[in-house]
Amino acid sequence: MGLDIRTIYMMNAVVYLMLHGIIWVSLARYKNRVVTLWSVWGMVSAAGVVLLGSEGLVPDWVVAVFGQVLMAAGNFGRQYAMRSIAGNPSVRWLWRQGLSNLAYLALNGTLFFSGADRAQMMVVFFAFYAINCIDYFFAGRAIARRRGSPGARSVQWSGLVFSGTLSVKCLSVGLGWGAQDLYDPSWDQVVLFTGQFLAISLVNFGFMQIQIDQFQQERVKTELALAVQRDRAVLAERNSLDLTQLLREREEIVRRLTLSNKSAGMGALVSGIAHEINQPLTTMVLKTELIETYLRDGQPETVEVRGLCEQIRKDTHRAAGMIKTLRNMFASPGARTERLDFAGLLRDVVGMVRSHADRQGIAVTLKVPQQLWFWGDATKLQQVVLNLLNNAIQAFATKDVLQPSIVLNCQLVEGWVELQVQDNGCGIDVAAQDDVFALFKSPRSHGMGVGLWLSQSVVQDHGGTIEFTSTPGQGTVFVLRLPVRDSGAQIS
């Protein structure tokens, strides 16, 4: 028939190399493991086909051993890559395909080295691959079910063409109807190589189509994910603006409640504050009258007059200090962080409530260092301490205590400023303890339910905590903890 079968084998190898090389180069930018496996093992198959076409040019045992091993390995590698598209190949498949390939290679080697007939070895060769290559059909079907790519149909047809043409070749050799030697020209060789070229093209184009479809689907998913992320970013920005507005409104509510709570808290202390301010003013009037008496009688006692003037100056400073403290407590509660002496702040607030507590027979004890410097909002922290002291004083309104007392103990503990406000009053009812910090809920019938909620908000804004323990009938301890931060608290 004028066919040069050896040349056709080499052409077949070139087709293998070209198609797998094109796939590798074209899809290299995706850096896909399956593409690499397919391309590399396709080239291994091409090397095996080259050896099959080199009989007479190389020793027969090289063709029988290395040619068969390369073809089996290349075909198994490509089947593994194809199966991987639909998911990781099952262990059962790996064992079946691996053992069948090893069994074939062992049988082929046994036949060759035992001197078996060439036609017999060809029947075994074509029969094995006719059965083995039908796996492409099943792999294509699995891919079609999982991904629905049009390329899967090409893979299925390639499996049928591979298996069909190899079966024809196997039967023709076995029944003596075709070429009995590997390179004999015959009609069955035409069928074989036509089927091979067609099947190789179908399986490679199908593989490429599947991969391109997969990459396109992943690209679409990525673009959709990016679109969702953009939408979420826009929504987050809108929510951020809404949250900013809500925070401003919350800040305004806190500001108004602070002013309201200050007014309510100071109401009970007005008489005591009036007494504290009236005391130095009365003393100043008396001392001024005494100085006038000295001057009117013409008996200027220089030493005594100077002493009286010094006392007047001290009383004036005392009254001015009280007024300054009041002005600070009623200042606008806008955020103003500054370096403050927390010990001095406690002394000022205790000084405001002491007269009120003394009139009710309540002993107020303050245990603080001489100075305790850290960063915070003095006005808001004054309000917190005032709330805690007012609550402690009110704890004695419904209970007669032999020695009512309030103890404030402030110290620096492991990087935290810790203030304990302890009283031995009526305590907080167990049923009301869960709502102590709730807004508009108060354990007292006449309470507003604002002070402790506001105190907690202020403390949390400073990064601190406020907790309490209370035993009904025995008293309550509030513990306020504020972080030192990196400013470095100084204690002396």
PDB file of C-alpha atoms in Angstrom, residues 20-227:
ATOM      1  CA  HIS A  20       0.707  18.922  24.558  1.00  0.00           C
ATOM      2  CA  GLY A  21       3.313  21.658  24.110  1.00  0.00           C
ATOM      3  CA  ILE A  22       0.679  24.070  22.758  1.00  0.00           C
ATOM      4  CA  ILE A  23      -1.561  23.354  25.746  1.00  0.00           C
ATOM      5  CA  TRP A  24       1.286  23.880  28.198  1.00  0.00           C
ATOM      6  CA  VAL A  25       2.415  27.173  26.657  1.00  0.00           C
ATOM      7  CA  SER A  26      -1.113  28.514  26.109  1.00  0.00           C
ATOM      8  CA  LEU A  27      -2.305  27.819  29.652  1.00  0.00           C
ATOM      9  CA  ALA A  28       0.986  28.416  31.477  1.00  0.00           C
ATOM     10  CA  ARG A  29      -0.188  31.807  32.802  1.00  0.00           C
ATOM     11  CA  TYR A  30      -2.805  30.065  34.937  1.00  0.00           C
ATOM     12  CA  LYS A  31      -0.115  28.037  36.770  1.00  0.00           C
ATOM     13  CA  ASN A  32      -2.443  25.068  37.022  1.00  0.00           C
ATOM     14  CA  ARG A  33      -1.148  21.723  38.331  1.00  0.00           C
ATOM     15  CA  VAL A  34      -3.477  19.635  36.144  1.00  0.00           C
ATOM     16  CA  VAL A  35      -2.297  21.417  32.981  1.00  0.00           C
ATOM     17  CA  THR A  36       1.325  20.703  33.914  1.00  0.00           C
ATOM     18  CA  LEU A  37       0.596  17.028  34.606  1.00  0.00           C
ATOM     19  CA  TRP A  38      -1.267  16.601  31.327  1.00  0.00           C
ATOM     20  CA  SER A  39       1.441  18.263  29.245  1.00  0.00           C
ATOM     21  CA  VAL A  40       4.411  16.502  30.860  1.00  0.00           C
ATOM     22  CA  TRP A  41       2.886  13.030  30.686  1.00  0.00           C
ATOM     23  CA  GLY A  42       1.788  13.652  27.104  1.00  0.00           C
ATOM     24  CA  MET A  43       5.411  14.302  26.199  1.00  0.00           C
ATOM     25  CA  VAL A  44       6.406  11.108  28.003  1.00  0.00           C
ATOM     26  CA  SER A  45       3.906   9.239  25.807  1.00  0.00           C
ATOM     27  CA  ALA A  46       5.476  10.880  22.749  1.00  0.00           C
ATOM     28  CA  ALA A  47       8.883   9.561  23.830  1.00  0.00           C
ATOM     29  CA  GLY A  48       7.385   6.055  24.064  1.00  0.00           C
ATOM     30  CA  VAL A  49       5.899   6.342  20.541  1.00  0.00           C
ATOM     31  CA  VAL A  50       9.318   7.428  19.215  1.00  0.00           C
ATOM     32  CA  LEU A  51      10.871   4.265  20.645  1.00  0.00           C
ATOM     33  CA  LEU A  52       8.102   2.106  19.124  1.00  0.00           C
ATOM     34  CA  GLY A  53       8.976   3.592  15.752  1.00  0.00           C
ATOM     35  CA  SER A  54      12.702   3.017  16.274  1.00  0.00           C
ATOM     36  CA  GLU A  55      12.789  -0.786  16.079  1.00  0.00           C
ATOM     37  CA  GLY A  56      15.891  -1.777  14.175  1.00  0.00           C
ATOM     38  CA  LEU A  57      17.546   1.520  15.070  1.00  0.00           C
ATOM     39  CA  VAL A  58      17.862   0.660  18.735  1.00  0.00           C
ATOM     40  CA  PRO A  59      18.088  -2.768  20.415  1.00  0.00           C
ATOM     41  CA  ASP A  60      14.800  -4.684  20.518  1.00  0.00           C
ATOM     42  CA  TRP A  61      14.875  -4.957  24.294  1.00  0.00           C
ATOM     43  CA  VAL A  62      14.987  -1.116  24.571  1.00  0.00           C
ATOM     44  CA  VAL A  63      11.803  -0.913  22.468  1.00  0.00           C
ATOM     45  CA  ALA A  64      10.122  -3.752  24.381  1.00  0.00           C
ATOM     46  CA  VAL A  65      11.029  -2.424  27.839  1.00  0.00           C
ATOM     47  CA  PHE A  66      11.562   1.333  27.773  1.00  0.00           C
ATOM     48  CA  GLY A  67       9.121   2.043  24.948  1.00  0.00           C
ATOM     49  CA  GLN A  68       6.344   0.137  26.728  1.00  0.00           C
ATOM     50  CA  VAL A  69       7.142   1.672  30.143  1.00  0.00           C
ATOM     51  CA  LEU A  70       7.119   5.228  28.732  1.00  0.00           C
ATOM     52  CA  MET A  71       3.821   4.662  26.909  1.00  0.00           C
ATOM     53  CA  ALA A  72       2.160   3.088  29.959  1.00  0.00           C
ATOM     54  CA  ALA A  73       3.457   5.801  32.304  1.00  0.00           C
ATOM     55  CA  GLY A  74       2.451   8.621  29.936  1.00  0.00           C
ATOM     56  CA  ASN A  75      -1.040   7.205  29.431  1.00  0.00           C
ATOM     57  CA  PHE A  76      -1.557   6.649  33.179  1.00  0.00           C
ATOM     58  CA  GLY A  77      -0.329  10.190  33.950  1.00  0.00           C
ATOM     59  CA  ARG A  78      -2.731  11.763  31.439  1.00  0.00           C
ATOM     60  CA  GLN A  79      -5.647   9.684  32.723  1.00  0.00           C
ATOM     61  CA  TYR A  80      -4.819  10.807  36.262  1.00  0.00           C
ATOM     62  CA  ALA A  81      -4.750  14.456  35.137  1.00  0.00           C
ATOM     63  CA  MET A  82      -8.079  14.057  33.316  1.00  0.00           C
ATOM     64  CA  ARG A  83      -9.687  12.411  36.334  1.00  0.00           C
ATOM     65  CA  SER A  84      -8.386  15.224  38.549  1.00  0.00           C
ATOM     66  CA  ILE A  85     -10.545  17.758  36.699  1.00  0.00           C
ATOM     67  CA  ALA A  86     -13.680  16.156  38.164  1.00  0.00           C
ATOM     68  CA  GLY A  87     -12.073  15.856  41.603  1.00  0.00           C
ATOM     69  CA  ASN A  88      -9.289  13.854  43.151  1.00  0.00           C
ATOM     70  CA  PRO A  89      -9.200  10.305  41.684  1.00  0.00           C
ATOM     71  CA  SER A  90     -10.457   7.673  44.073  1.00  0.00           C
ATOM     72  CA  VAL A  91      -8.078   5.252  45.764  1.00  0.00           C
ATOM     73  CA  ARG A  92      -9.955   2.405  44.079  1.00  0.00           C
ATOM     74  CA  TRP A  93      -9.279   3.895  40.635  1.00  0.00           C
ATOM     75  CA  LEU A  94      -5.595   4.411  41.438  1.00  0.00           C
ATOM     76  CA  TRP A  95      -5.191   0.795  42.519  1.00  0.00           C
ATOM     77  CA  ARG A  96      -7.097  -0.574  39.527  1.00  0.00           C
ATOM     78  CA  GLN A  97      -5.241   1.447  36.920  1.00  0.00           C
ATOM     79  CA  GLY A  98      -1.869   1.087  38.601  1.00  0.00           C
ATOM     80  CA  LEU A  99      -2.097  -2.694  39.004  1.00  0.00           C
ATOM     81  CA  SER A 100      -3.451  -3.206  35.478  1.00  0.00           C
ATOM     82  CA  ASN A 101      -0.516  -1.250  34.011  1.00  0.00           C
ATOM     83  CA  LEU A 102       1.986  -3.195  36.088  1.00  0.00           C
ATOM     84  CA  ALA A 103       0.351  -6.484  35.114  1.00  0.00           C
ATOM     85  CA  TYR A 104       0.514  -5.580  31.427  1.00  0.00           C
ATOM     86  CA  LEU A 105       4.176  -4.514  31.635  1.00  0.00           C
ATOM     87  CA  ALA A 106       5.028  -7.756  33.433  1.00  0.00           C
ATOM     88  CA  LEU A 107       3.176  -9.857  30.815  1.00  0.00           C
ATOM     89  CA  ASN A 108       4.782  -7.957  27.933  1.00  0.00           C
ATOM     90  CA  GLY A 109       8.265  -8.426  29.400  1.00  0.00           C
ATOM     91  CA  THR A 110       7.624 -12.119  29.988  1.00  0.00           C
ATOM     92  CA  LEU A 111       6.488 -12.637  26.385  1.00  0.00           C
ATOM     93  CA  PHE A 112       9.435 -10.744  24.957  1.00  0.00           C
ATOM     94  CA  PHE A 113      12.144 -12.456  26.952  1.00  0.00           C
ATOM     95  CA  SER A 114      10.554 -15.879  26.457  1.00  0.00           C
ATOM     96  CA  GLY A 115      10.738 -15.406  22.656  1.00  0.00           C
ATOM     97  CA  ALA A 116       6.983 -15.218  22.004  1.00  0.00           C
ATOM     98  CA  ASP A 117       5.616 -14.649  18.527  1.00  0.00           C
ATOM     99  CA  ARG A 118       5.490 -10.994  17.359  1.00  0.00           C
ATOM    100  CA  ALA A 119       1.807 -11.222  16.444  1.00  0.00           C
ATOM    101  CA  GLN A 120       0.981 -12.601  19.887  1.00  0.00           C
ATOM    102  CA  MET A 121       2.747  -9.658  21.566  1.00  0.00           C
ATOM    103  CA  MET A 122       0.895  -7.216  19.274  1.00  0.00           C
ATOM    104  CA  VAL A 123      -2.478  -8.746  20.213  1.00  0.00           C
ATOM    105  CA  VAL A 124      -1.676  -8.329  23.925  1.00  0.00           C
ATOM    106  CA  PHE A 125      -0.486  -4.732  23.319  1.00  0.00           C
ATOM    107  CA  PHE A 126      -3.553  -3.574  21.356  1.00  0.00           C
ATOM    108  CA  ALA A 127      -6.004  -5.481  23.578  1.00  0.00           C
ATOM    109  CA  PHE A 128      -4.627  -3.838  26.718  1.00  0.00           C
ATOM    110  CA  TYR A 129      -4.840  -0.310  25.339  1.00  0.00           C
ATOM    111  CA  ALA A 130      -8.274  -0.926  23.786  1.00  0.00           C
ATOM    112  CA  ILE A 131      -9.549  -1.724  27.274  1.00  0.00           C
ATOM    113  CA  ASN A 132      -7.404   0.866  29.086  1.00  0.00           C
ATOM    114  CA  CYS A 133      -8.283   3.850  26.867  1.00  0.00           C
ATOM    115  CA  ILE A 134     -12.024   3.455  27.436  1.00  0.00           C
ATOM    116  CA  ASP A 135     -11.276   5.229  30.747  1.00  0.00           C
ATOM    117  CA  TYR A 136     -11.191   8.523  28.797  1.00  0.00           C
ATOM    118  CA  PHE A 137     -14.875   7.995  28.013  1.00  0.00           C
ATOM    119  CA  PHE A 138     -15.749   7.530  31.690  1.00  0.00           C
ATOM    120  CA  ALA A 139     -13.550  10.443  32.751  1.00  0.00           C
ATOM    121  CA  GLY A 140     -15.284  12.694  30.205  1.00  0.00           C
ATOM    122  CA  ARG A 141     -18.686  11.587  31.486  1.00  0.00           C
ATOM    123  CA  ALA A 142     -17.692  12.399  35.082  1.00  0.00           C
ATOM    124  CA  ILE A 143     -16.476  15.851  34.015  1.00  0.00           C
ATOM    125  CA  ALA A 144     -19.712  16.496  32.091  1.00  0.00           C
ATOM    126  CA  ARG A 145     -21.752  15.684  35.201  1.00  0.00           C
ATOM    127  CA  ARG A 146     -19.635  17.853  37.477  1.00  0.00           C
ATOM    128  CA  ARG A 147     -18.802  20.833  35.285  1.00  0.00           C
ATOM    129  CA  GLY A 148     -21.021  20.589  32.194  1.00  0.00           C
ATOM    130  CA  SER A 149     -18.238  21.745  29.861  1.00  0.00           C
ATOM    131  CA  PRO A 150     -18.684  21.082  26.104  1.00  0.00           C
ATOM    132  CA  GLY A 151     -15.086  19.828  26.071  1.00  0.00           C
ATOM    133  CA  ALA A 152     -16.173  16.821  28.130  1.00  0.00           C
ATOM    134  CA  ARG A 153     -18.063  15.439  25.103  1.00  0.00           C
ATOM    135  CA  SER A 154     -14.873  15.575  23.004  1.00  0.00           C
ATOM    136  CA  VAL A 155     -13.060  13.611  25.718  1.00  0.00           C
ATOM    137  CA  GLN A 156     -15.821  10.989  25.712  1.00  0.00           C
ATOM    138  CA  TRP A 157     -15.599  10.605  21.912  1.00  0.00           C
ATOM    139  CA  SER A 158     -11.821  10.351  22.086  1.00  0.00           C
ATOM    140  CA  GLY A 159     -12.147   7.415  24.499  1.00  0.00           C
ATOM    141  CA  LEU A 160     -14.549   5.664  22.111  1.00  0.00           C
ATOM    142  CA  VAL A 161     -12.313   6.302  19.092  1.00  0.00           C
ATOM    143  CA  PHE A 162      -9.187   5.148  20.947  1.00  0.00           C
ATOM    144  CA  SER A 163     -10.865   1.982  22.163  1.00  0.00           C
ATOM    145  CA  GLY A 164     -12.671   1.271  18.888  1.00  0.00           C
ATOM    146  CA  THR A 165      -9.701   1.567  16.530  1.00  0.00           C
ATOM    147  CA  LEU A 166      -7.403  -0.329  18.889  1.00  0.00           C
ATOM    148  CA  SER A 167     -10.009  -3.106  19.124  1.00  0.00           C
ATOM    149  CA  VAL A 168     -10.166  -3.320  15.309  1.00  0.00           C
ATOM    150  CA  LYS A 169      -6.376  -3.565  15.165  1.00  0.00           C
ATOM    151  CA  CYS A 170      -6.356  -6.251  17.898  1.00  0.00           C
ATOM    152  CA  LEU A 171      -8.937  -8.382  16.074  1.00  0.00           C
ATOM    153  CA  SER A 172      -7.288  -7.978  12.671  1.00  0.00           C
ATOM    154  CA  VAL A 173      -3.942  -9.152  14.045  1.00  0.00           C
ATOM    155  CA  GLY A 174      -5.454 -11.950  16.108  1.00  0.00           C
ATOM    156  CA  LEU A 175      -7.567 -13.312  13.216  1.00  0.00           C
ATOM    157  CA  GLY A 176      -4.813 -12.899  10.649  1.00  0.00           C
ATOM    158  CA  TRP A 177      -6.729 -10.290   8.619  1.00  0.00           C
ATOM    159  CA  GLY A 178      -4.194  -7.492   8.997  1.00  0.00           C
ATOM    160  CA  ALA A 179      -0.488  -6.737   9.382  1.00  0.00           C
ATOM    161  CA  GLN A 180       1.333  -9.335  11.459  1.00  0.00           C
ATOM    162  CA  ASP A 181       4.327  -7.103  12.056  1.00  0.00           C
ATOM    163  CA  LEU A 182       4.532  -3.676  13.664  1.00  0.00           C
ATOM    164  CA  TYR A 183       5.672  -1.960  10.457  1.00  0.00           C
ATOM    165  CA  ASP A 184       3.774  -3.974   7.814  1.00  0.00           C
ATOM    166  CA  PRO A 185       1.539  -1.765   5.630  1.00  0.00           C
ATOM    167  CA  SER A 186      -2.074  -2.905   5.700  1.00  0.00           C
ATOM    168  CA  TRP A 187      -5.655  -1.606   5.836  1.00  0.00           C
ATOM    169  CA  ASP A 188      -5.775  -2.046   9.614  1.00  0.00           C
ATOM    170  CA  GLN A 189      -2.766   0.240   9.965  1.00  0.00           C
ATOM    171  CA  VAL A 190      -4.743   2.957   8.158  1.00  0.00           C
ATOM    172  CA  VAL A 191      -7.655   2.465  10.551  1.00  0.00           C
ATOM    173  CA  LEU A 192      -5.313   2.470  13.549  1.00  0.00           C
ATOM    174  CA  PHE A 193      -3.408   5.648  12.737  1.00  0.00           C
ATOM    175  CA  THR A 194      -6.443   7.539  11.474  1.00  0.00           C
ATOM    176  CA  GLY A 195      -8.170   6.747  14.746  1.00  0.00           C
ATOM    177  CA  GLN A 196      -5.055   7.675  16.711  1.00  0.00           C
ATOM    178  CA  PHE A 197      -4.701  11.091  15.072  1.00  0.00           C
ATOM    179  CA  LEU A 198      -8.416  11.791  15.500  1.00  0.00           C
ATOM    180  CA  ALA A 199      -8.548  10.604  19.124  1.00  0.00           C
ATOM    181  CA  ILE A 200      -5.390  12.485  20.117  1.00  0.00           C
ATOM    182  CA  SER A 201      -6.830  15.690  18.639  1.00  0.00           C
ATOM    183  CA  LEU A 202     -10.215  15.166  20.313  1.00  0.00           C
ATOM    184  CA  VAL A 203      -8.802  14.464  23.755  1.00  0.00           C
ATOM    185  CA  ASN A 204      -6.386  17.415  23.686  1.00  0.00           C
ATOM    186  CA  PHE A 205      -8.891  19.917  22.335  1.00  0.00           C
ATOM    187  CA  GLY A 206     -11.428  18.623  24.834  1.00  0.00           C
ATOM    188  CA  PHE A 207      -8.937  18.995  27.675  1.00  0.00           C
ATOM    189  CA  MET A 208      -8.089  22.550  26.599  1.00  0.00           C
ATOM    190  CA  GLN A 209     -11.765  23.483  26.284  1.00  0.00           C
ATOM    191  CA  ILE A 210     -12.503  22.114  29.752  1.00  0.00           C
ATOM    192  CA  GLN A 211      -9.614  24.040  31.265  1.00  0.00           C
ATOM    193  CA  ILE A 212     -10.545  27.292  29.531  1.00  0.00           C
ATOM    194  CA  ASP A 213     -14.161  26.925  30.669  1.00  0.00           C
ATOM    195  CA  GLN A 214     -12.965  26.243  34.196  1.00  0.00           C
ATOM    196  CA  PHE A 215     -10.683  29.287  34.199  1.00  0.00           C
ATOM    197  CA  GLN A 216     -13.500  31.440  32.799  1.00  0.00           C
ATOM    198  CA  GLN A 217     -15.858  30.214  35.501  1.00  0.00           C
ATOM    199  CA  GLU A 218     -13.271  30.976  38.163  1.00  0.00           C
ATOM    200  CA  ARG A 219     -12.748  34.421  36.634  1.00  0.00           C
ATOM    201  CA  VAL A 220     -16.487  35.091  36.694  1.00  0.00           C
ATOM    202  CA  LYS A 221     -16.666  33.911  40.302  1.00  0.00           C
ATOM    203  CA  THR A 222     -13.733  36.170  41.181  1.00  0.00           C
ATOM    204  CA  GLU A 223     -15.358  39.145  39.458  1.00  0.00           C
ATOM    205  CA  LEU A 224     -18.638  38.421  41.237  1.00  0.00           C
ATOM    206  CA  ALA A 225     -16.783  38.130  44.538  1.00  0.00           C
ATOM    207  CA  LEU A 226     -15.059  41.457  43.849  1.00  0.00           C
ATOM    208  CA  ALA A 227     -18.400  43.027  42.968  1.00  0.00           C
TER     209      ALA A 227
END
